[in-house]
Coordinates of C-alpha atoms and ligand atoms in Angstrom, one line a residue:
X16 CA -20.2 -7.4 -8.8
X17 CA -17.1 -9.0 -7.4
X18 CA -14.4 -6.4 -7.2
X19 CA -11.6 -9.0 -7.5
X20 CA -13.1 -10.3 -10.7
X21 CA -13.6 -6.9 -12.3
X22 CA -10.0 -6.0 -11.3
X23 CA -8.5 -9.2 -12.7
X24 CA -10.3 -8.5 -15.9
X25 CA -8.9 -4.9 -16.1
X26 CA -5.4 -6.2 -15.2
X27 CA -5.6 -8.6 -18.2
X28 CA -6.9 -5.8 -20.5
X29 CA -4.5 -3.1 -19.3
X30 CA -1.5 -4.9 -18.0
X31 CA 1.0 -2.1 -18.4
X32 CA -1.0 0.6 -16.5
X33 CA 0.0 0.1 -12.8
X34 CA -1.2 3.6 -11.5
X35 CA -4.5 3.2 -13.3
X36 CA -5.0 -0.2 -11.8
X37 CA -4.0 1.0 -8.3
X38 CA -6.6 3.8 -8.4
X39 CA -9.3 1.5 -9.7
X40 CA -8.5 -1.2 -7.1
X41 CA -8.9 1.3 -4.2
X42 CA -12.3 2.4 -5.5
X43 CA -13.7 -1.0 -6.4
X44 CA -13.0 -2.5 -3.0
X45 CA -14.5 0.4 -1.1
X46 CA -17.7 0.6 -3.2
X47 CA -18.3 -3.1 -3.5
X48 CA -20.8 -3.5 -0.6
X49 CA -22.8 -0.4 -1.5
X50 CA -22.8 -1.3 -5.2
X51 CA -24.1 -4.7 -4.5
X52 CA -27.1 -3.2 -2.7
X53 CA -28.2 -2.0 -6.1
X54 CA -28.8 -4.9 -8.5
X55 CA -29.9 -2.4 -11.2
X56 CA -26.3 -1.1 -11.3
X57 CA -25.0 -4.5 -12.4
X58 CA -27.7 -4.8 -15.0
X59 CA -26.3 -1.7 -16.7
X60 CA -22.7 -2.9 -16.1
X61 CA -22.0 0.4 -14.5
X62 CA -18.8 -0.8 -12.9
X63 CA -16.9 -1.5 -16.1
X64 CA -18.4 1.6 -17.8
X65 CA -17.2 3.7 -14.9
X66 CA -13.7 2.2 -14.8
X67 CA -12.9 2.5 -18.5
X68 CA -12.7 6.0 -20.0
X69 CA -15.2 7.1 -22.6
X70 CA -12.3 7.8 -24.9
X71 CA -8.5 8.5 -25.1
X72 CA -6.8 10.9 -27.5
X73 CA -3.1 10.3 -28.0
X74 CA -1.1 12.5 -30.3
X75 CA 2.4 13.6 -31.2
X76 CA 3.4 17.2 -30.5
X77 CA 6.1 18.8 -32.7
X78 CA 7.7 22.0 -31.5
X79 CA 10.9 23.9 -32.1
X80 CA 13.4 24.6 -29.3
X81 CA 15.6 27.8 -29.0
X82 CA 18.4 26.2 -31.1
X83 CA 16.0 25.6 -34.0
X84 CA 15.9 21.9 -33.4
X85 CA 12.5 20.1 -33.9
X86 CA 11.5 18.2 -30.9
X87 CA 8.7 15.8 -30.3
X88 CA 6.6 14.9 -27.2
X89 CA 3.5 12.8 -26.6
X90 CA 0.2 14.5 -25.9
X91 CA -2.9 13.0 -24.4
X92 CA -6.4 13.8 -23.3
X93 CA -8.5 11.2 -21.4
X94 CA -12.2 11.9 -21.5
X95 CA -13.3 9.7 -18.7
X96 CA -16.9 10.4 -17.9
X97 CA -19.4 13.1 -18.7
X98 CA -22.5 11.8 -16.9
X99 CA -22.9 14.8 -14.7
X100 CA -21.2 17.6 -16.8
X101 CA -18.6 18.4 -19.4
X102 CA -15.3 16.5 -19.0
X103 CA -13.2 18.5 -16.6
X104 CA -9.7 18.2 -15.3
X105 CA -6.2 19.4 -15.5
X106 CA -3.3 19.1 -17.9
X107 CA 0.0 17.8 -16.5
X108 CA 3.4 18.5 -18.1
X109 CA 6.0 16.3 -16.6
X110 CA 8.6 13.9 -17.9
X111 CA 6.9 11.0 -16.1
X112 CA 3.5 11.5 -17.8
X113 CA 2.2 8.4 -19.6
X114 CA -1.2 6.8 -20.3
X115 CA -1.3 4.9 -17.0
X116 CA -0.8 8.1 -14.9
X117 CA -3.3 10.1 -16.9
X118 CA -5.9 7.3 -16.8
X119 CA -5.6 7.1 -13.0
X120 CA -5.9 10.9 -12.7
X121 CA -9.0 11.0 -15.0
X122 CA -10.6 8.2 -13.1
X123 CA -10.0 9.9 -9.8
X124 CA -11.1 13.2 -11.2
X125 CA -14.5 11.8 -12.1
X126 CA -15.3 10.9 -8.4
X127 CA -13.6 14.1 -7.1
X128 CA -15.7 16.3 -9.4
X129 CA -18.8 14.4 -8.4
X130 CA -18.0 15.2 -4.7
X131 CA -17.8 18.9 -5.4
X132 CA -21.5 19.1 -5.9
X133 CA -20.9 21.1 -9.1
X134 CA -21.9 19.8 -12.6
X135 CA -18.5 18.5 -13.9
X136 CA -17.5 15.2 -15.5
X137 CA -14.0 13.9 -15.3
X138 CA -11.0 14.1 -17.6
X139 CA -7.3 14.6 -17.6
X140 CA -4.6 15.3 -20.1
X141 CA -1.0 16.1 -20.4
X142 CA 2.4 15.5 -22.0
X143 CA 5.8 14.1 -21.2
X144 CA 7.1 17.5 -22.0
X145 CA 9.0 18.9 -18.9
X146 CA 8.8 22.7 -18.5
X147 CA 11.8 22.6 -16.2
X148 CA 14.8 24.4 -17.7
X149 CA 12.9 25.5 -20.8
X150 CA 12.8 29.1 -21.8
X151 CA 9.6 31.1 -21.8
X152 CA 9.5 31.1 -25.6
X153 CA 10.0 27.3 -25.7
X154 CA 7.1 26.8 -23.3
X155 CA 4.9 29.1 -25.4
X156 CA 5.7 27.2 -28.6
X157 CA 5.1 23.9 -26.9
X158 CA 1.8 25.0 -25.5
X159 CA 0.7 26.3 -28.9
X160 CA 1.7 23.0 -30.6
X161 CA -0.1 21.0 -27.9
X162 CA -3.3 22.9 -28.3
X163 CA -3.1 22.7 -32.1
X164 CA -3.9 19.0 -31.6
X165 CA -5.9 19.1 -28.4
X166 CA -8.0 22.1 -29.5
X167 CA -10.4 20.0 -31.7
X168 CA -11.4 17.8 -28.8
X169 CA -12.3 20.5 -26.1
X170 CA -14.9 23.2 -25.7
X171 CA -16.8 25.1 -23.0
X172 CA -19.6 22.5 -23.0
X173 CA -17.5 19.5 -24.1
X174 CA -14.2 19.4 -22.1
X175 CA -12.6 22.1 -20.0
X176 CA -8.9 21.6 -19.2
X177 CA -7.0 23.4 -16.4
X178 CA -3.6 23.2 -14.7
X179 CA -1.9 20.4 -12.8
X180 CA 1.8 19.6 -12.2
X181 CA 3.9 21.7 -14.6
X182 CA 1.0 23.7 -15.8
X183 CA 0.2 27.0 -14.1
X184 CA -1.2 30.4 -15.1
X185 CA 1.6 30.9 -17.7
X186 CA 0.9 27.7 -19.5
X187 CA -2.9 28.0 -19.3
X188 CA -2.5 31.5 -20.8
X189 CA -0.5 30.3 -23.8
X190 CA -2.9 27.3 -24.3
X191 CA -5.9 29.6 -24.0
X192 CA -4.4 32.1 -26.5
X193 CA -3.9 29.4 -29.1
X194 CA -7.3 27.9 -28.6
X195 CA -8.9 31.3 -29.0
X196 CA -7.1 31.8 -32.3
X197 CA -8.2 28.4 -33.6
X198 CA -11.8 28.8 -32.6
X199 CA -12.1 32.5 -33.1
X200 CA -14.2 32.6 -30.0
X201 CA -13.7 33.9 -26.5
X202 CA -15.1 31.1 -24.3
X203 CA -14.5 29.6 -20.9
X204 CA -12.8 26.5 -22.3
X205 CA -9.9 26.6 -19.9
X206 CA -9.9 27.4 -16.2
X207 CA -7.1 28.7 -14.1
X208 CA -6.8 31.6 -16.6
X209 CA -5.3 35.0 -15.7
X210 CA -7.4 37.4 -13.8
X211 CA -7.5 39.8 -16.7
X212 CA -9.2 37.4 -19.0
X213 CA -11.8 35.4 -17.1
X214 CA -9.8 33.7 -14.4
X215 CA -11.4 33.4 -11.0
X216 CA -10.1 35.1 -7.9
X217 CA -8.9 32.4 -5.4
X218 CA -8.3 29.8 -8.1
X219 CA -4.6 29.8 -7.5
X220 CA -5.1 29.5 -3.8
X221 CA -8.0 27.0 -4.0
X222 CA -6.4 23.6 -3.9
X223 CA -4.1 24.4 -1.0
X224 CA -6.7 26.3 1.0
X225 CA -9.2 23.5 0.4
X226 CA -6.8 20.9 1.8
X227 CA -6.5 22.9 5.0
X228 CA -10.3 23.6 5.2
X229 CA -10.8 19.9 4.9
X230 CA -8.2 19.2 7.6
X231 CA -9.9 21.7 9.9
X232 CA -13.2 19.8 9.5
X233 CA -11.5 16.5 10.3
X234 CA -9.8 17.9 13.3
X235 CA -13.0 19.4 14.5
X236 CA -14.6 15.9 14.7
X237 CA -12.1 15.3 17.5
X238 CA -12.6 18.7 19.1
X239 CA -9.1 19.8 17.8
X240 CA -7.8 22.7 15.7
X241 CA -4.6 23.7 14.0
X242 CA -3.3 26.2 16.6
X243 CA 0.2 25.2 17.7
X244 CA 0.2 22.0 15.6
X245 CA 3.4 21.2 13.6
X246 CA 2.8 20.3 10.0
X247 CA 4.9 18.5 7.3
X248 CA 4.2 19.6 3.8
X249 CA 5.7 17.9 0.8
X250 CA 6.0 19.6 -2.5
X251 CA 6.7 23.3 -3.0
X252 CA 4.5 24.0 -6.0
X253 CA 1.1 25.7 -6.1
X254 CA -0.8 23.3 -3.8
X255 CA 2.0 23.2 -1.2
X256 CA 2.5 27.0 -1.2
X257 CA -1.1 27.8 -0.5
X258 CA -1.6 25.0 2.0
X259 CA 1.3 26.4 3.9
X260 CA -0.2 29.9 3.7
X261 CA -3.5 28.7 5.2
X262 CA -1.8 26.6 7.9
X263 CA 0.1 29.7 9.0
X264 CA -3.1 31.8 9.0
X265 CA -4.7 29.3 11.2
X266 CA -1.9 29.2 13.8
X267 CA -0.1 26.0 12.7
X268 CA 3.7 25.7 12.3
X269 CA 5.1 24.4 8.9
X270 CA 8.3 22.5 9.4
X271 CA 9.0 21.1 5.9
X272 CA 8.6 21.5 2.2
X273 CA 10.2 19.6 -0.7
X274 CA 10.8 19.2 -4.4
X275 CA 11.9 16.2 -6.4
X276 CA 15.5 16.7 -5.3
X277 CA 14.9 16.7 -1.5
X278 CA 13.4 18.4 1.4
X279 CA 14.1 21.3 3.8
X280 CA 13.4 21.0 7.6
X281 CA 13.1 24.3 9.4
X282 CA 12.7 23.6 13.1
X283 CA 11.8 27.3 13.7
X284 CA 8.9 27.0 11.2
X285 CA 8.5 28.5 7.8
X286 CA 6.9 31.8 8.8
X287 CA 5.2 34.4 6.5
X288 CA 8.4 36.1 5.4
X289 CA 10.1 32.8 4.6
X290 CA 7.1 31.6 2.8
X291 CA 7.1 34.8 0.7
X292 CA 10.6 33.9 -0.3
X293 CA 9.5 30.4 -1.4
X294 CA 6.7 31.9 -3.5
X295 CA 9.3 34.1 -5.2
X296 CA 11.9 31.2 -5.5
X297 CA 9.4 28.8 -7.1
X298 CA 7.1 31.1 -9.1
X299 CA 9.5 33.8 -10.3
X300 CA 13.0 32.4 -10.2
X301 CA 11.7 28.9 -10.8
X302 CA 14.6 27.6 -8.5
X303 CA 15.0 24.6 -6.3
X304 CA 14.1 24.3 -2.6
X305 CA 17.7 23.7 -1.6
X306 CA 18.1 27.5 -2.0
X307 CA 15.9 27.9 1.1
X308 CA 18.2 25.8 3.2
X309 CA 21.2 27.9 2.0
X310 CA 19.4 31.2 2.7
X311 CA 18.0 30.3 6.1
X312 CA 20.8 27.9 7.1
X313 CA 18.5 24.9 7.9
X314 CA 18.6 21.2 7.3
X315 CA 18.3 19.9 3.8
X316 CA 18.1 16.2 2.8
X317 CA 18.8 15.5 -0.8
X318 CA 18.6 12.3 -3.0
X319 CA 14.9 12.9 -3.5
X320 CA 14.1 12.3 0.2
X321 CA 10.7 13.1 1.6
X322 CA 10.1 14.7 5.0
X323 CA 8.0 11.8 6.5
X324 CA 10.7 10.6 8.9
X325 CA 10.7 13.9 10.8
X326 CA 8.3 14.4 13.7
X327 CA 5.1 16.4 13.3
X328 CA 1.5 16.3 14.3
X329 CA 0.1 16.5 10.8
X330 CA 1.2 15.6 7.3
X331 CA 0.0 17.2 4.1
X332 CA 1.4 15.3 1.1
X333 CA 1.2 17.9 -1.7
X334 CA 3.7 16.7 -4.3
X335 CA 2.8 13.8 -6.4
X336 CA 1.5 10.2 -6.6
X337 CA 3.0 7.4 -4.5
X338 CA 5.3 9.8 -2.6
X339 CA 4.4 8.2 0.8
X340 CA 4.9 4.4 1.3
X341 CA 3.8 2.0 4.0
X342 CA 7.1 2.2 5.9
X343 CA 7.0 6.0 6.0
X344 CA 3.3 5.9 7.0
X345 CA 4.3 3.7 10.0
X346 CA 7.0 6.1 11.0
X347 CA 4.6 9.0 10.8
X348 CA 2.1 7.2 13.0
X349 CA 4.9 6.1 15.5
X350 CA 5.9 9.7 15.7
X351 CA 2.5 10.7 16.9
X352 CA 1.0 12.0 13.6
X353 CA -2.8 12.5 14.1
X354 CA -3.9 13.6 10.7
X355 CA -3.0 13.3 7.0
X356 CA -4.8 15.4 4.5
X357 CA -3.8 14.8 0.9
X358 CA -3.2 17.7 -1.4
X359 CA -1.7 15.7 -4.3
X360 CA -3.5 13.0 -6.2
X361 CA -2.9 9.5 -4.8
X362 CA 0.2 10.4 -2.9
X363 CA -0.1 7.5 -0.4
X364 CA 0.5 4.0 -1.6
X365 CA -2.1 1.3 -0.8
X366 CA 0.3 0.1 2.0
X367 CA 0.4 3.6 3.5
X368 CA -3.4 4.0 3.4
X369 CA -3.7 0.7 5.2
X370 CA -1.4 1.9 8.0
X371 CA -3.4 5.1 8.4
X372 CA -6.7 3.2 8.5
X373 CA -5.5 0.4 10.7
X374 CA -4.2 3.0 13.2
X375 CA -7.5 4.9 12.9
X376 CA -5.9 8.3 12.4
X377 CA -7.7 11.1 10.5
X378 CA -6.8 10.4 6.9
X379 CA -8.4 12.0 3.8
X380 CA -7.7 10.9 0.3
X381 CA -6.9 13.5 -2.3
X382 CA -10.1 13.1 -4.2
X383 CA -11.9 14.6 -1.1
X384 CA -9.3 17.0 0.4
X385 CA -7.8 18.4 -2.8
X386 CA -11.2 18.9 -4.5
X387 CA -11.0 22.6 -3.8
X388 CA -9.0 23.4 -6.9
X389 CA -11.4 21.9 -9.3
X390 CA -14.3 23.3 -7.3
X391 CA -13.1 26.8 -7.9
X392 CA -12.6 25.8 -11.5
X393 CA -16.3 25.0 -11.6
X394 CA -17.0 28.4 -10.1
X395 CA -14.8 29.9 -12.8
X396 CA -16.9 28.2 -15.4
X397 CA -20.0 29.7 -13.8
X398 CA -18.6 33.2 -13.8
X399 CA -17.5 32.8 -17.4
X400 CA -21.0 31.7 -18.4
X401 CA -22.5 34.7 -16.6
X402 CA -19.7 37.0 -17.9
X403 CA -19.3 38.3 -14.4
X404 CA -16.6 37.9 -11.8
X405 CA -17.2 37.4 -8.2
X406 CA -15.2 38.9 -5.3
X407 CA -12.4 36.9 -3.6
X408 CA -14.5 36.8 -0.5
X409 CA -17.5 35.3 -2.3
X410 CA -15.4 32.6 -4.0
X411 CA -13.5 31.8 -0.8
X412 CA -16.8 31.4 1.1
X413 CA -18.2 29.1 -1.5
X414 CA -15.0 27.1 -1.5
X415 CA -15.2 26.8 2.2
X416 CA -18.8 25.7 2.0
X417 CA -18.0 23.1 -0.6
X418 CA -15.2 21.6 1.4
X419 CA -17.5 21.3 4.4
X420 CA -20.1 19.7 2.2
X421 CA -17.6 17.1 0.9
X422 CA -16.5 16.4 4.5
X423 CA -20.1 15.9 5.6
X424 CA -20.7 13.5 2.7
X425 CA -17.6 11.5 3.6
X426 CA -18.8 11.2 7.2
X427 CA -22.2 10.1 5.9
X428 CA -20.9 7.3 3.7
X429 CA -17.7 6.5 5.6
X430 CA -18.6 6.2 9.3
X431 CA -17.9 2.7 10.6
X432 CA -19.7 0.9 13.3
X433 CA -17.2 2.0 16.0
X434 CA -17.6 5.6 14.9
X435 CA -14.3 5.9 13.0
X436 CA -14.6 7.8 9.8
X437 CA -13.1 5.9 6.8
X438 CA -12.8 8.9 4.5
X439 CA -11.6 6.7 1.6
X440 CA -14.8 4.7 1.7
X441 CA -16.8 7.8 2.3
X442 CA -15.4 9.7 -0.7
X443 CA -15.5 6.8 -3.0
X444 CA -19.1 5.8 -2.2
X445 CA -20.4 9.4 -2.2
X446 CA -18.6 10.2 -5.5
X447 CA -19.6 7.0 -7.1
X448 CA -23.3 7.0 -6.2
X449 CA -24.0 10.3 -8.0
X450 CA -22.2 9.4 -11.2
X451 CA -23.8 5.9 -11.2
X452 CA -27.3 7.3 -10.8
X453 CA -26.7 9.8 -13.6
X454 CA -25.4 7.1 -15.9
X455 CA -28.4 4.9 -15.2
X456 CA -30.8 7.6 -15.9
X457 CA -29.2 8.3 -19.3
X458 CA -29.2 4.7 -20.6
X459 CA -26.3 3.0 -22.2
Ligands
LIG10 N1 -5.5 19.4 -11.6 C1 -6.4 19.7 -10.6 C2 -7.0 18.5 -9.9 O1 -6.3 17.5 -9.8 C3 -7.5 20.8 -11.0 C4 -8.3 20.4 -12.1 C5 -9.2 21.5 -12.6 O2 -9.2 22.6 -12.1 O3 -9.9 21.3 -13.6 O4 -8.1 18.4 -9.5

């Protein structure tokens, strides 16, 4: 297999899908050497079969807004690969959603889920519907209309959706409610459900906590910990909120958070009380982060700016794809940043990743460090199958163990001759090997 050749072929076939091609390119170059040690992989054309999703559903969603106007949005579900378990992955509601973005996410999800050690394949779905500014009733009607179409393609042993950007407990609840009506069965077909109806404790916290557990493991390889370290967090949604909570619990200082309009910089640190305000602001009032700057009288930079030019020891990009470019990565490194642990999916551009790797700082790609969310989704599936629910402590312990395991696997497959751990390579190779072997065993 020649990565360049496979990639050129994919570029020719899918020319209008830049995010998808970006995600594939990163994986192909990092698995090339390992792949070529296994001629049997090529015989089965595993590389193409792993890059191209099993199938893609694309549909129109019709819904009625509060003025009685009929609105349309696009809906999608990408079923990427089910070699090691049912398709599994979130649903994203955001105005930027398109086929390219969901294909990159489904592709990444396949390797991420493989890394979790749990039996889950990879998938992703979503819509260009934006929940921002919509009433609760509109969101409910949209979710119901979305599941009216999606419902026929999913199931507890087929494809299990969950949340992602724009989809939290409220949206999962509405989608699950409609799905239950359609199927007339109470099954664990969605994860991230409310605690009263099969949701797992610690699922809301899981992605953010996992990002920090992974960071702890990386720091430990250098004999370091979080105590007294300053941390940039981008985003202020679910992942960012719980990453901040865990950083505080472990003695770190959170300086920044952001949303798509801009970022706040609080030199005194966002402490527990201020973080509680952010939880309330974002999850209940559904307001913008600028309100924090007004309330606590701190610096706010608008125009969609990201916090990377500020000085901090650690950066946790927890907002969205391609939110940190090469120039910003260089500024982070110049300012003495020692570690970057990604909470979002593919937040660093290829140029940014190159800067981190060239400068040999601790850098973990989202598919390793943000795998905690889907891991606890996997645990939610197990609990639903057992019709039992585990204690928060048990779920958290398992999450912690899984993140340690993922870290160990990255070290195993990503350690270079000079001892530097390339977590990108480690995650890609470790994730890939398991899926590839499972596909081989199952024939074409
Ligand atoms: N959307 C999350 C992710 O990117 C979670 C998916 C899930 O829980 O299935 O991994």
